[in-house]
C-alpha positions as a printed NumPy array, in Angstrom:
array([[ -1.578, -28.999, -15.56 ],
       [ -3.816, -26.831, -13.406],
       [ -3.013, -22.809, -13.067],
       [ -3.654, -22.885,  -9.367],
       [ -5.499, -19.488,  -9.356],
       [ -6.457, -17.679,  -6.436],
       [ -7.924, -14.203,  -6.129],
       [ -4.693, -12.365,  -5.919],
       [ -2.184, -13.821,  -8.263],
       [ -1.701, -17.12 , -10.31 ],
       [  1.139, -19.708, -10.655],
       [  2.869, -18.101, -13.69 ],
       [  3.023, -14.519, -12.31 ],
       [  4.148, -15.395,  -8.937],
       [  7.238, -17.17 , -10.761],
       [  7.939, -14.355, -12.825],
       [ 10.255, -11.237, -12.266],
       [  9.369,  -8.384, -14.409],
       [ 10.087,  -4.717, -14.431],
       [  6.846,  -3.874, -12.873],
       [  7.472,  -6.026,  -9.842],
       [ 10.79 ,  -4.244,  -9.227],
       [  9.253,  -0.951,  -9.576],
       [  6.416,  -1.775,  -6.969],
       [  9.374,  -2.931,  -4.725],
       [ 10.779,   0.454,  -5.15 ],
       [  7.579,   2.287,  -4.461],
       [  7.096,   0.277,  -1.389],
       [ 10.547,   1.117,  -0.075],
       [ 10.406,   4.966,  -1.485],
       [  7.004,   5.313,   0.653],
       [  8.223,   3.198,   3.672],
       [ 10.877,   6.091,   4.221],
       [  8.26 ,   9.014,   3.232],
       [  6.174,   7.755,   5.942],
       [  8.751,   7.191,   8.642],
       [  9.971,  10.906,   8.   ],
       [  6.356,  12.142,   8.168],
       [  5.942,  10.052,  11.386],
       [  9.306,  11.064,  13.049],
       [  9.756,  14.495,  11.69 ],
       [  6.56 ,  16.117,  10.212],
       [  4.267,  15.001,  12.853],
       [  6.283,  16.119,  15.997],
       [  6.786,  19.375,  14.036],
       [  3.098,  19.911,  13.717],
       [  2.115,  18.982,  16.986],
       [  4.853,  21.058,  18.818],
       [  3.905,  24.093,  16.683],
       [  0.288,  23.63 ,  17.215],
       [ -0.412,  23.954,  13.403],
       [ -3.723,  22.684,  12.04 ],
       [ -2.988,  20.378,   8.959],
       [ -6.34 ,  19.152,   8.796],
       [ -5.33 ,  15.736,  10.624],
       [ -2.535,  14.949,   8.106],
       [  0.023,  14.347,  11.107],
       [ -2.334,  12.324,  12.595],
       [ -3.016,   9.881,   9.991],
       [ -0.028,   9.781,   7.99 ],
       [  0.84 ,   6.177,   9.414],
       [ -2.262,   5.054,   7.806],
       [ -2.187,   7.015,   4.397],
       [  1.565,   6.085,   3.989],
       [  1.412,   2.761,   5.441],
       [ -1.144,   1.552,   3.318],
       [  0.604,   2.342,   0.161],
       [  3.591,   0.81 ,   1.436],
       [  1.457,  -2.386,   2.112],
       [ -0.153,  -2.446,  -1.305],
       [  3.012,  -1.841,  -3.216],
       [  5.122,  -4.214,  -1.1  ],
       [  2.14 ,  -7.027,  -1.536],
       [  2.269,  -6.328,  -5.247],
       [  5.804,  -6.871,  -5.292],
       [  5.795, -10.025,  -3.346],
       [  2.668, -11.815,  -5.311],
       [  3.133, -10.073,  -8.45 ],
       [ -0.512, -10.002,  -9.319],
       [ -1.648,  -9.744, -12.97 ],
       [ -3.588,  -6.747, -14.229],
       [ -6.821,  -8.457, -13.589],
       [ -6.269,  -8.953,  -9.806],
       [ -4.686,  -6.025,  -8.738],
       [ -7.891,  -4.367,  -7.578],
       [ -8.464,  -7.333,  -5.336],
       [ -5.297,  -6.837,  -3.568],
       [ -5.865,  -3.231,  -3.095],
       [ -9.401,  -3.712,  -1.855],
       [ -8.486,  -6.337,   0.399],
       [ -5.689,  -4.291,   2.144],
       [ -7.862,  -1.162,   2.292],
       [-10.928,  -3.171,   3.822],
       [ -8.522,  -4.77 ,   6.338],
       [ -6.873,  -1.553,   7.538],
       [-10.453,  -0.288,   7.843],
       [-11.417,  -3.213,   9.848],
       [ -8.647,  -2.92 ,  11.899],
       [ -9.32 ,   0.459,  12.803],
       [-13.146,  -0.259,  13.815],
       [-11.669,  -3.074,  16.019],
       [ -9.463,  -0.696,  17.858],
       [-11.525,  -0.004,  20.949],
       [-11.641,  -3.718,  21.663],
       [ -7.828,  -4.159,  21.325],
       [ -5.426,  -3.306,  24.224],
       [ -4.772,   0.196,  24.304],
       [ -6.359,   0.768,  20.897],
       [ -7.976,   3.833,  20.088],
       [-10.717,   4.459,  17.113],
       [ -9.845,   7.418,  15.007],
       [-12.04 ,   8.674,  11.914],
       [ -8.956,  10.447,  10.853],
       [ -7.049,   6.952,  10.474],
       [-10.107,   5.81 ,   8.077],
       [ -9.679,   8.795,   6.071],
       [ -6.165,   8.368,   5.873],
       [ -6.454,   4.818,   4.615],
       [ -8.892,   5.824,   1.977],
       [ -6.918,   8.47 ,   0.88 ],
       [ -3.692,   6.29 ,   0.675],
       [ -5.875,   3.787,  -1.318],
       [ -6.775,   6.613,  -4.038],
       [ -2.974,   7.628,  -4.066],
       [ -2.052,   4.224,  -4.528],
       [ -4.605,   3.882,  -7.519],
       [ -2.985,   7.017,  -9.134],
       [  0.266,   5.836,  -8.69 ],
       [ -0.422,   2.553, -10.129],
       [ -2.076,   4.045, -13.217],
       [  0.79 ,   6.359, -13.801],
       [  3.157,   3.4  , -13.609],
       [  0.879,   1.324, -15.937],
       [  1.156,   4.32 , -18.467],
       [  4.771,   5.127, -17.976],
       [  6.313,   1.409, -17.991],
       [  6.679,  -1.062, -20.746],
       [  6.626,  -3.995, -18.811],
       [  9.16 ,  -6.694, -19.701],
       [  9.843, -10.194, -18.087],
       [ 13.32 , -10.211, -16.548],
       [ 13.559, -13.875, -15.321],
       [ 11.059, -16.668, -15.126],
       [ 11.382, -19.514, -12.552],
       [ 10.355, -22.925, -13.821]])
């Protein structure tokens, strides 16, 4: 029987529901709401009051969005430890390439702050992931056959 491995997950992991998978989904949902609060409340407040927040309001969609995307992807495919960095790297590079292609897309605008936001969001993701790995004793909850 072949394991059918790929660079992001393996057959056994994708068929397993464990504590980490549920936590990853919870983190994705939490950061989705935090990002939307940032985009819909924080950003308009900063802009309307002409506050210099060093570009945080400008790039909040990228910095928060990448955290959502990474943890949602990890929750969906349940990457084993050895492949977590493949997922993170792929998504971060994808966001950066998308930003670079913005001038060639309809109504796209390239912004260095979005690239910085993406990199900062990726680093924040790594810290959250490290914290979760240290604090959570992973346990299989259900395994599909």
